[in-house]
Each structure stands twice: as structure tokens, then as C-alpha cells.
Amino acid sequence: MDDVLVTGLGALSPLGAGTDAFWRGMHAADTAPLRVPDPLAHMDHPLMYLVPEADVPDGPEEQDGLPLGRGSRFALAAAREAVLDAGLAGPPAPDTGRDRGRGAAQDTGRDRGRDTGQGAERDTGQDAGRDGVRDAGRDAGPDAPRVGLDPRAGLDPRAGLDPRRVAVALSSGMGDTDLHEGWWSGQAPASGRWAPTFPVASVVGGWFGAQGVNTCVSNACAASGYALSVAADLIRSGEADVVIAGGAEAYSRVALGCFNRLGAIDPERCRPFSAERRGTVFGEGAAVLVLESAAHARARGARTVYGRLAGAGWSCDAYHATAPEPSGAQIERAMREALREAGAGDGSGPGGLGFVMPHGTGTELNDVVESRVLGALAPRTPLYSVKALIGHTGGAAGAFAALAAALVLHHKTLPPNVPIGEPDPECAVPLPSGSAPMTGGYGLVNAYAFGGNNISLVFGEAAA
């Protein structure tokens, strides 16, 4: 069976725009949620890890007449970076006036490699550590055009891509709900057109002209993990050569209000596995990975391979609408199936499990159940908590964990965890406070959801 490779990464997160900002933020390990700037957020704890205002995409406001919300714009921003990173972005499309609904507002300094203002300090350092992937077009001098960065660029026909074999599998828990919330509350002018709540995949597919499967997965907080596994299945079954996969999530007043009513929001920050944890705290953003068959990547001469999606395991608790099944039998089943499919062991070395990106949200039972299973399955394997860094990004959580896993495998370094305070003795899992070299060739990613939906993914190092 052909390997499924990760050949491109894109991110827009509370750490800023781009995967370089994300990797630096992982090492800084210093974040905190903010009060949402919503005058109608009448709730006890209106806290969230927000994308910095300077990094929120200016547009597009619509695509082909379809109004776009914050979630779709986040997804487009991350997908554009991932496709460019993979070396699949084409030259600028001609300006026909219609502009494919993309909006000239996006053609700003933010989109041209972040050359000005706040973005200038992000375009340094880590670029050199990414094998020069972003350096095409830079070496010709400061005035050379930025190849493929024009917001109107689609897929590059020179990459040998058949658009019928390019698919999109993206996820979101709330989609473009912010649009509808604005219309309901009168905060935004009502649209003359009906707008679906979950257009994320079709928007990205339309942008790039991807004529393969375009699907949006929305089974709550496991959604982007499922989207990535669907993407791998499309490649392995021969349905697609390349899949743009991941997830996007944006602030929703309804979602945050509901979790406040459930008493599931921590009043301080997201601190999974902490003795003081009192719930979760949401985050927003988008994480996108370009997955590609190894044969296709070789044929086109892919510039960088971050790793491979080596295994996946699905299961369902069939127990309760919101609570995890206390024994953890089904999350263990998903983990074991993913590890078995990948051929990963629990020891050190190339065939061993080097790290875990846990689901751990900061809710009481969820963290305990996952800790017990991990303690039995991989007791010495270090954990890295993405949610302690950027909060619980809902339908994008699995994708952010997968992106973090790909970066760890690529750099062969596990960054320090955000300090969580006193660890819960019932959550006896190793959360290193310092940066450390990777000791195994595989990383395990977990994502769980309401309805008992569970998924585990195993990412492996790229073959030499």
C-alpha cells in the first residue's frame, strides 16, 4: 500500500498567522485566553484563545456570491499556506474583475509573506529551518515577485496535477455560524442570499479548482481527525492523489454560551491534566495539511516531506451523548488499531512511539479516562498538550494536533508544555516542561467527541 505523505502545512491560530508562528509559539509555551470582544456575550466566562486581530483575514467577504464567515476565511488562509508550502500553488490568475469572489482586500502585505508591520518579525528564523520551502521567489532579491503568493492563485498545472484527483476533506464544529448569529442579532446586515452553515470544504475546493471529493466532516471535536483519516482513505483507495485536509473553527456565541450553561468552561485557562482544572476553554483558527500519495510526491519531486500518516483507528463508545465511557475501552481500541496499522511499538528508536498529542480538554472525567489508558498503553511516552497552548479548537482540534505532530517529526524535537500547575495524581502522564529530542519515530494523535466518537492517528517520520 502506498504511503500517505504530509507535503504541506498551513495554520492560522491564536499564535498568529503561519506554521512558523505556530512552531515558535510551541517553544515559547506562554499563552492565555482573552475576553471575547462581543457585547452580546452575556455569560459567566466569555473567554477564548482568539486569532490576533492583526492576523484575521481581511476577506474574501464572499465567493461566487456566497457570503463567507470567519470559519471559511480561516480555512482559506490555512489552505493557501499549505498548498503553497507543498509547491502546488499556481501563478496568479488573471484579474477578470469577477476575481472568483476572492476580493482584492486580501491582496495586502499580510498575504505577501507578511512583509510589513507586525508580520515582519514573523518572516524570520524558522523559514530557514523549513528546508527553504518558502524561499522560492525570494532569492532573486527583495523586489522579485513572490511566486504563488497572490491570493488569486489556484493549483499549479506545472505540478502535474489532475484537478479531478485533488480532493478536499475539511471539518468544522460550528462552520460559519458567526454569519447567522450576526444576522439573527442584527449586528450585521441581513444577506439577500441563503448561506449554508458548513461550506468550508466546498469554499476551499472551489478556490483551488479541486474537482475530486469535497466533503465537510462535522462530528464535533473528533471531526478533523476523521477528516484526515478520510483523506488518507481517498488516497489509499486510489480515488485521489492529493487531499487538502484539516479543520477550521471560529468564535461562536452560541457554542460558548452553551458550554457556559453546561458549567464546562474553566474561568482561568485551558489546563488539561491539572489538579486545578475546572473545564475547557475554546480556541479558534484553522490547521490544514496537504496529504499526498508517495508515488505522486516522488513523480513531481515534492520539496519537503514532513512525515506520513501511517495509521488510523476509529471507534464509538455507544455510551452517552456527552460523557466518555468510564473504562476507556473504546478509546483504547482506537489507539491500538492506529498503532497496529502503523506498525509502531511502545519503545524508543525508529519503530517506537516518541510522543502523544492527547485529546485532554481540561474536563474532569475526559482527562482521567485518557490518562489511564495511556498509562497502560504507553506509560513512558511523553505527552504534548496542544490545548494547553491554544485552547480547545473543537472541530479543528485533531488537525492542530496533527500539524503539531508533523512539525515535531520534521524538527525531531518535542517542545516544552505550557505549565498547567499542580498535576492531577489521577492523571499520571508525563508532560515535559522542557524541550527534548524525539526518542521514537512515531507520534500518536487522539481526538474524541460528543456522541462517543473517537479517533486516533499515528504519524511517522518520512522515509530517508
Coordinates of C-alpha atoms in Angstrom, one line a residue:
M1 CA 0.0 0.0 0.0
D2 CA 1.4 3.4 -1.0
D3 CA 2.4 5.7 1.9
V4 CA 0.3 8.8 2.6
L5 CA 2.8 11.7 3.0
V6 CA 2.4 15.1 4.5
T7 CA 3.9 17.5 2.0
G8 CA 2.4 20.9 3.0
L9 CA 1.3 22.6 6.2
G10 CA -0.8 25.7 6.9
A11 CA -2.0 27.3 10.1
L12 CA -3.9 30.3 11.4
S13 CA -4.0 30.2 15.2
P14 CA -4.1 32.2 18.4
L15 CA -0.3 32.2 18.0
G16 CA -0.6 34.2 14.7
A17 CA -0.5 33.5 11.0
G18 CA 1.5 30.7 9.6
T19 CA 3.2 27.5 10.8
D20 CA 6.4 29.3 11.6
A21 CA 4.5 31.4 14.2
F22 CA 2.9 28.2 15.4
W23 CA 6.2 26.4 15.9
R24 CA 7.7 29.4 17.7
G25 CA 4.7 29.6 19.9
M26 CA 5.0 25.9 20.8
H27 CA 8.5 26.6 22.1
A28 CA 7.6 29.9 23.8
A29 CA 4.9 27.9 25.8
D30 CA 3.3 31.1 27.1
T31 CA -0.4 31.9 26.2
A32 CA -3.6 32.9 27.8
P33 CA -7.2 33.3 26.8
L34 CA -8.9 36.7 26.2
R35 CA -12.3 38.1 26.8
V36 CA -14.2 37.8 23.5
P37 CA -15.0 41.3 22.0
D38 CA -18.7 40.5 21.8
P39 CA -21.1 42.9 23.6
L40 CA -23.8 40.2 23.4
A41 CA -21.7 37.5 25.2
H42 CA -23.8 37.6 28.3
M43 CA -22.3 34.6 30.1
D44 CA -20.2 33.8 33.1
H45 CA -16.9 33.1 31.4
P46 CA -16.7 34.8 27.9
L47 CA -13.1 33.6 27.5
M48 CA -11.4 32.2 24.4
Y49 CA -8.0 31.8 22.7
L50 CA -8.5 34.2 19.8
V51 CA -6.7 34.6 16.5
P52 CA -4.9 38.0 16.9
E53 CA -6.8 40.8 15.2
A54 CA -3.9 41.7 13.0
D55 CA -3.9 38.2 11.6
V56 CA -7.6 37.8 10.9
P57 CA -8.0 37.6 7.1
D58 CA -9.5 40.7 5.5
G59 CA -11.5 38.6 3.2
P60 CA -12.9 37.4 1.0
E61 CA -16.3 38.6 2.0
E62 CA -17.9 36.1 -0.4
Q63 CA -17.1 33.6 -3.1
D64 CA -19.2 33.3 -6.2
G65 CA -21.9 35.3 -4.4
L66 CA -21.9 33.1 -1.3
P67 CA -21.3 35.1 1.9
L68 CA -18.4 33.7 3.9
G69 CA -18.0 33.7 7.6
R70 CA -14.9 33.7 9.8
G71 CA -14.5 29.9 9.7
S72 CA -14.4 29.7 5.9
R73 CA -11.9 32.6 5.8
F74 CA -9.7 30.9 8.4
A75 CA -9.8 27.7 6.3
L76 CA -8.9 29.5 3.1
A77 CA -5.9 31.2 4.8
A78 CA -4.5 28.0 6.2
A79 CA -5.2 26.1 2.9
R80 CA -3.4 28.7 0.9
E81 CA -0.3 28.4 3.0
A82 CA -0.4 24.6 3.0
V83 CA -0.8 24.4 -0.8
L84 CA 2.0 26.9 -1.3
D85 CA 4.2 25.1 1.1
A86 CA 3.6 21.8 -0.8
G87 CA 4.8 23.6 -4.0
L88 CA 1.4 23.2 -5.6
A89 CA 0.3 26.8 -5.8
G90 CA 0.0 28.2 -9.3
P91 CA 0.8 31.6 -10.8
P92 CA -1.6 34.5 -10.2
A93 CA -4.9 34.1 -12.0
P94 CA -5.8 36.9 -14.5
D95 CA -7.8 39.7 -12.9
T96 CA -11.1 39.4 -14.8
G97 CA -13.0 41.8 -12.5
R98 CA -15.0 38.9 -11.1
D99 CA -11.9 37.7 -9.3
R100 CA -13.6 34.4 -8.4
G101 CA -15.2 36.1 -5.4
R102 CA -11.9 36.4 -3.7
G103 CA -11.8 40.0 -3.0
A104 CA -8.9 42.5 -3.6
A105 CA -8.9 43.2 0.1
Q106 CA -6.8 40.1 0.7
D107 CA -4.0 41.3 -1.6
T108 CA -2.3 43.1 1.3
G109 CA 1.1 43.0 2.9
R110 CA -0.2 40.3 5.2
D111 CA -0.6 38.0 2.2
R112 CA 2.7 38.8 0.6
G113 CA 4.9 36.9 3.0
R114 CA 4.0 39.3 5.9
D115 CA 6.5 41.9 4.8
T116 CA 5.3 44.8 6.9
G117 CA 4.4 45.8 10.5
Q118 CA 3.8 43.0 13.0
G119 CA 4.2 40.4 10.3
A120 CA 7.8 41.4 9.6
E121 CA 9.1 39.8 12.8
R122 CA 7.3 36.5 11.8
D123 CA 9.2 36.2 8.5
T124 CA 12.5 35.3 10.1
G125 CA 14.4 32.5 11.6
Q126 CA 12.2 29.5 11.2
D127 CA 11.9 29.9 7.4
A128 CA 15.4 28.7 7.2
G129 CA 14.5 25.7 9.2
R130 CA 11.9 24.5 6.8
D131 CA 14.3 23.4 4.1
G132 CA 13.8 26.6 2.1
V133 CA 10.3 25.6 1.1
R134 CA 9.1 29.2 1.3
D135 CA 12.2 30.6 -0.4
A136 CA 11.1 30.1 -4.0
G137 CA 11.0 33.6 -5.4
R138 CA 12.9 35.2 -2.5
D139 CA 16.5 34.5 -3.7
A140 CA 16.1 36.8 -6.7
G141 CA 16.2 39.8 -4.5
P142 CA 13.9 42.0 -2.4
D143 CA 12.0 43.3 -5.4
A144 CA 11.3 39.9 -7.0
P145 CA 7.7 38.8 -7.2
R146 CA 6.5 36.4 -4.6
V147 CA 5.8 33.3 -6.6
G148 CA 2.4 31.7 -5.8
L149 CA 1.5 34.1 -3.0
D150 CA -1.1 36.1 -5.0
P151 CA -4.5 35.4 -3.4
R152 CA -6.0 34.6 -6.8
A153 CA -3.6 31.7 -7.4
G154 CA -5.0 28.3 -7.7
L155 CA -3.3 24.9 -8.3
D156 CA -0.2 24.9 -10.4
P157 CA -0.7 23.0 -13.7
R158 CA 3.1 22.7 -13.9
A159 CA 3.0 20.3 -10.9
G160 CA 1.4 17.6 -13.0
L161 CA -1.9 17.8 -11.1
D162 CA -5.1 16.4 -12.4
P163 CA -7.8 18.5 -10.7
R164 CA -10.1 15.6 -10.8
R165 CA -7.7 13.8 -8.5
V166 CA -7.4 16.6 -6.0
A167 CA -9.8 16.3 -3.1
V168 CA -10.8 18.3 0.0
A169 CA -11.7 16.9 3.4
L170 CA -12.1 19.6 6.0
S171 CA -14.1 19.8 9.2
S172 CA -15.7 22.3 11.5
G173 CA -17.9 22.0 14.6
M174 CA -19.7 25.3 14.0
G175 CA -18.8 26.3 10.5
D176 CA -19.9 29.8 9.5
T177 CA -22.3 30.2 12.4
D178 CA -20.9 33.6 13.1
L179 CA -22.6 34.9 10.0
H180 CA -26.0 33.6 11.1
E181 CA -25.5 34.9 14.6
G182 CA -24.8 38.3 13.2
W183 CA -27.9 38.3 11.1
W184 CA -30.1 37.0 14.0
S185 CA -28.9 39.6 16.4
G186 CA -29.0 42.5 13.9
Q187 CA -25.2 43.1 14.3
A188 CA -24.7 42.5 10.6
P189 CA -26.9 43.4 7.6
A190 CA -29.1 40.5 6.6
S191 CA -27.9 38.8 3.4
G192 CA -30.1 38.6 0.4
R193 CA -28.9 35.1 -0.2
W194 CA -29.3 31.9 1.8
A195 CA -25.9 30.7 3.2
P196 CA -25.1 27.2 4.4
T197 CA -23.6 26.9 7.8
F198 CA -20.9 24.4 6.7
P199 CA -19.4 25.5 3.4
V200 CA -15.8 25.2 4.5
A201 CA -14.7 22.3 2.2
S202 CA -16.6 23.5 -0.8
V203 CA -15.2 27.0 -0.4
V204 CA -11.6 25.7 -0.4
G205 CA -12.3 23.2 -3.2
G206 CA -13.8 26.0 -5.3
W207 CA -10.9 28.3 -4.6
F208 CA -8.4 25.8 -5.8
G209 CA -10.5 24.1 -8.5
A210 CA -10.3 20.8 -6.8
Q211 CA -12.6 18.5 -8.7
G212 CA -12.3 15.4 -6.6
V213 CA -14.3 14.7 -3.5
N214 CA -15.1 17.8 -1.4
T215 CA -16.5 16.9 2.0
C216 CA -17.0 18.7 5.3
V217 CA -16.9 16.4 8.3
S218 CA -18.7 17.7 11.4
N219 CA -18.8 15.1 14.2
A220 CA -17.9 17.6 16.9
C221 CA -14.4 17.6 18.4
A222 CA -13.2 14.5 16.6
A223 CA -14.2 15.9 13.2
S224 CA -10.8 17.0 11.8
G225 CA -9.2 13.7 12.9
Y226 CA -11.9 11.9 10.9
A227 CA -11.3 14.3 8.0
L228 CA -7.6 13.4 7.9
S229 CA -8.4 9.7 8.0
V230 CA -11.0 10.1 5.2
A231 CA -8.3 11.9 3.2
A232 CA -5.9 9.0 3.8
D233 CA -8.6 6.5 2.7
L234 CA -9.2 8.5 -0.5
I235 CA -5.5 8.3 -1.4
R236 CA -5.1 4.6 -0.4
S237 CA -8.2 3.6 -2.4
G238 CA -6.9 5.3 -5.5
E239 CA -9.7 8.0 -5.5
A240 CA -7.2 10.9 -5.1
D241 CA -3.6 11.8 -5.5
V242 CA -3.7 14.9 -3.3
V243 CA -6.1 15.8 -0.5
I244 CA -6.3 19.2 1.2
A245 CA -7.3 18.1 4.7
G246 CA -7.8 19.6 8.2
G247 CA -10.2 21.8 10.1
A248 CA -11.3 25.3 11.0
E249 CA -13.2 26.8 13.9
A250 CA -14.2 30.3 14.7
Y251 CA -15.8 32.1 17.7
S252 CA -19.5 31.3 18.0
R253 CA -21.6 33.0 20.7
V254 CA -24.0 30.0 20.7
A255 CA -21.2 27.4 21.3
L256 CA -19.5 29.4 24.0
G257 CA -22.8 30.2 25.7
C258 CA -23.9 26.5 25.7
F259 CA -20.6 25.4 27.3
N260 CA -21.0 28.1 29.9
R261 CA -24.5 26.8 30.7
L262 CA -23.0 23.3 31.0
G263 CA -20.6 24.6 33.6
A264 CA -17.8 23.3 31.4
I265 CA -15.6 26.5 30.9
D266 CA -12.5 27.0 33.1
P267 CA -12.6 30.6 34.5
E268 CA -8.8 30.9 34.1
R269 CA -7.3 29.0 31.2
C270 CA -7.2 25.6 29.5
R271 CA -5.1 23.3 31.7
P272 CA -5.6 19.6 30.8
F273 CA -4.4 17.1 33.4
S274 CA -4.1 19.8 36.1
A275 CA -5.4 19.2 39.6
E276 CA -7.0 22.7 39.4
R277 CA -8.7 22.3 36.1
R278 CA -12.4 23.3 36.0
G279 CA -13.3 22.7 32.4
T280 CA -12.1 23.6 29.0
V281 CA -11.5 27.0 27.2
F282 CA -12.2 27.2 23.4
G283 CA -9.7 28.4 20.8
E284 CA -10.2 29.3 17.2
G285 CA -8.2 29.1 13.9
A286 CA -7.5 26.6 11.1
A287 CA -4.9 23.9 10.5
V288 CA -4.5 22.3 7.1
L289 CA -2.3 19.5 5.9
V290 CA -1.6 18.6 2.3
L291 CA -1.7 14.8 2.1
E292 CA -0.3 13.1 -1.0
S293 CA 0.4 9.6 -2.2
A294 CA 4.1 8.8 -2.1
A295 CA 4.1 7.8 -5.8
H296 CA 2.6 11.2 -6.8
A297 CA 5.0 13.1 -4.5
R298 CA 8.0 11.3 -6.0
A299 CA 6.8 11.8 -9.5
R300 CA 6.5 15.6 -9.1
G301 CA 9.6 16.0 -7.0
A302 CA 8.0 17.2 -3.8
R303 CA 10.3 19.6 -2.0
T304 CA 9.6 18.7 1.6
V305 CA 8.0 15.7 3.3
Y306 CA 7.1 16.4 7.0
G307 CA 6.1 12.8 7.7
R308 CA 3.5 10.2 6.8
L309 CA 0.0 9.4 8.1
A310 CA 0.8 5.8 8.9
G311 CA -2.2 4.6 10.9
A312 CA -5.8 5.4 12.0
G313 CA -8.3 3.9 14.3
W314 CA -12.0 4.7 14.8
S315 CA -14.4 3.7 17.5
C316 CA -17.6 4.8 19.3
D317 CA -18.3 4.5 23.0
A318 CA -22.1 4.0 22.3
Y319 CA -22.5 5.1 25.9
H320 CA -23.7 8.7 26.5
A321 CA -24.4 11.8 24.5
T322 CA -21.6 13.8 26.2
A323 CA -19.8 11.8 28.8
P324 CA -16.9 9.5 28.0
E325 CA -17.3 5.8 28.8
P326 CA -15.5 5.4 32.1
S327 CA -13.5 2.3 31.3
G328 CA -11.9 3.9 28.2
A329 CA -12.3 0.6 26.4
Q330 CA -13.2 2.2 23.1
I331 CA -10.6 4.9 23.1
E332 CA -8.0 2.2 23.8
R333 CA -9.4 0.2 20.9
A334 CA -8.9 3.2 18.6
M335 CA -5.3 3.8 19.8
R336 CA -4.3 0.1 19.5
E337 CA -5.8 -0.1 16.0
A338 CA -3.9 3.0 14.8
L339 CA -0.6 1.8 16.3
R340 CA -1.1 -1.7 14.8
E341 CA -1.8 -0.2 11.3
A342 CA 1.3 2.0 11.6
G343 CA 3.5 -0.8 12.9
A344 CA 4.5 1.3 15.9
G345 CA 5.8 -0.1 19.1
D346 CA 6.0 1.5 22.6
G347 CA 9.8 1.6 22.9
S348 CA 12.4 4.1 21.8
G349 CA 14.1 4.1 18.4
P350 CA 12.8 4.5 14.8
G351 CA 10.0 1.9 15.3
G352 CA 8.9 3.3 18.7
L353 CA 6.3 5.8 19.8
G354 CA 8.1 9.0 20.5
F355 CA 5.2 11.3 21.7
V356 CA 1.5 11.6 22.2
M357 CA -0.7 14.6 21.3
P358 CA -3.6 13.8 23.7
H359 CA -7.2 14.9 23.4
G360 CA -7.2 16.0 27.0
T361 CA -9.5 19.1 27.2
G362 CA -9.4 20.1 30.9
T363 CA -12.7 18.5 31.7
E364 CA -12.6 16.2 34.7
L365 CA -13.6 12.7 33.5
N366 CA -12.2 13.0 30.0
D367 CA -8.7 13.7 31.2
V368 CA -8.8 10.9 33.8
V369 CA -10.0 8.3 31.4
E370 CA -7.5 9.1 28.7
S371 CA -4.7 9.2 31.2
R372 CA -5.5 5.7 32.5
V373 CA -5.5 4.3 29.0
L374 CA -2.2 6.0 28.1
G375 CA -0.7 4.9 31.4
A376 CA -1.4 1.3 30.5
L377 CA -0.6 1.6 26.7
A378 CA 2.4 3.8 26.7
P379 CA 3.4 4.7 30.2
R380 CA 6.8 6.2 29.4
T381 CA 5.8 8.2 26.3
P382 CA 5.8 12.0 26.8
L383 CA 2.7 14.0 26.0
Y384 CA 2.5 17.4 24.4
S385 CA -0.8 19.3 25.1
V386 CA -1.8 21.5 22.2
K387 CA -5.0 22.5 24.0
A388 CA -2.9 23.9 26.9
L389 CA -1.3 26.1 24.3
I390 CA -4.2 27.3 22.1
G391 CA -7.3 26.0 23.8
H392 CA -9.8 23.5 22.6
T393 CA -10.4 24.3 18.9
G394 CA -13.4 22.0 18.6
G395 CA -13.7 20.7 15.0
A396 CA -10.2 21.8 14.3
A397 CA -8.6 20.2 17.4
G398 CA -7.4 17.0 15.7
A399 CA -6.0 18.9 12.8
F400 CA -4.0 21.2 15.0
A401 CA -2.7 18.2 16.9
A402 CA -1.7 16.5 13.6
L403 CA 0.0 19.7 12.4
A404 CA 1.9 19.9 15.7
A405 CA 2.9 16.2 15.3
A406 CA 4.1 16.8 11.8
L407 CA 6.3 19.7 13.0
V408 CA 7.7 17.6 15.8
L409 CA 8.6 14.8 13.4
H410 CA 10.2 17.2 10.9
H411 CA 12.3 19.1 13.5
K412 CA 12.8 15.9 15.7
T413 CA 12.2 18.0 18.8
L414 CA 9.4 17.9 21.3
P415 CA 8.7 21.5 22.6
P416 CA 8.0 22.3 26.2
N417 CA 4.5 22.0 27.5
V418 CA 2.6 25.1 28.7
P419 CA 2.8 24.9 32.6
I420 CA -0.5 23.6 34.0
G421 CA 0.2 23.9 37.7
E422 CA -0.1 21.0 40.0
P423 CA -0.7 17.8 38.1
D424 CA -3.7 15.7 39.0
P425 CA -2.5 12.5 40.7
E426 CA -5.2 10.6 38.8
C427 CA -3.7 11.8 35.5
A428 CA -0.2 10.2 35.9
V429 CA 1.0 11.2 32.4
P430 CA 4.5 12.7 31.6
L431 CA 4.1 16.3 30.5
P432 CA 7.7 17.5 30.0
S433 CA 8.4 21.1 30.9
G434 CA 11.5 21.4 28.8
S435 CA 12.3 20.9 25.1
A436 CA 13.6 17.4 24.3
P437 CA 14.9 15.5 21.3
M438 CA 12.4 13.0 19.9
T439 CA 13.2 9.4 21.0
G440 CA 10.9 7.4 18.7
G441 CA 9.9 7.6 15.1
Y442 CA 6.1 7.8 15.6
G443 CA 3.6 10.2 17.2
L444 CA 0.1 9.4 18.3
V445 CA -2.8 11.9 18.0
N446 CA -6.1 11.5 19.8
A447 CA -9.4 13.3 19.2
Y448 CA -12.7 12.5 20.9
A449 CA -16.1 14.0 20.7
F450 CA -19.7 14.1 22.0
G451 CA -21.6 11.1 20.9
G452 CA -18.7 8.9 21.9
N453 CA -16.8 9.5 18.6
N454 CA -13.2 8.5 18.9
I455 CA -10.3 8.6 16.5
S456 CA -6.5 8.0 16.9
L457 CA -4.0 8.8 14.2
V458 CA -0.3 7.7 14.1
F459 CA 2.2 9.9 12.2
G460 CA 5.6 8.5 11.3
E461 CA 8.9 10.0 10.2
A462 CA 9.4 10.4 6.5
A463 CA 11.4 7.6 4.9
A464 CA 15.0 8.5 4.3

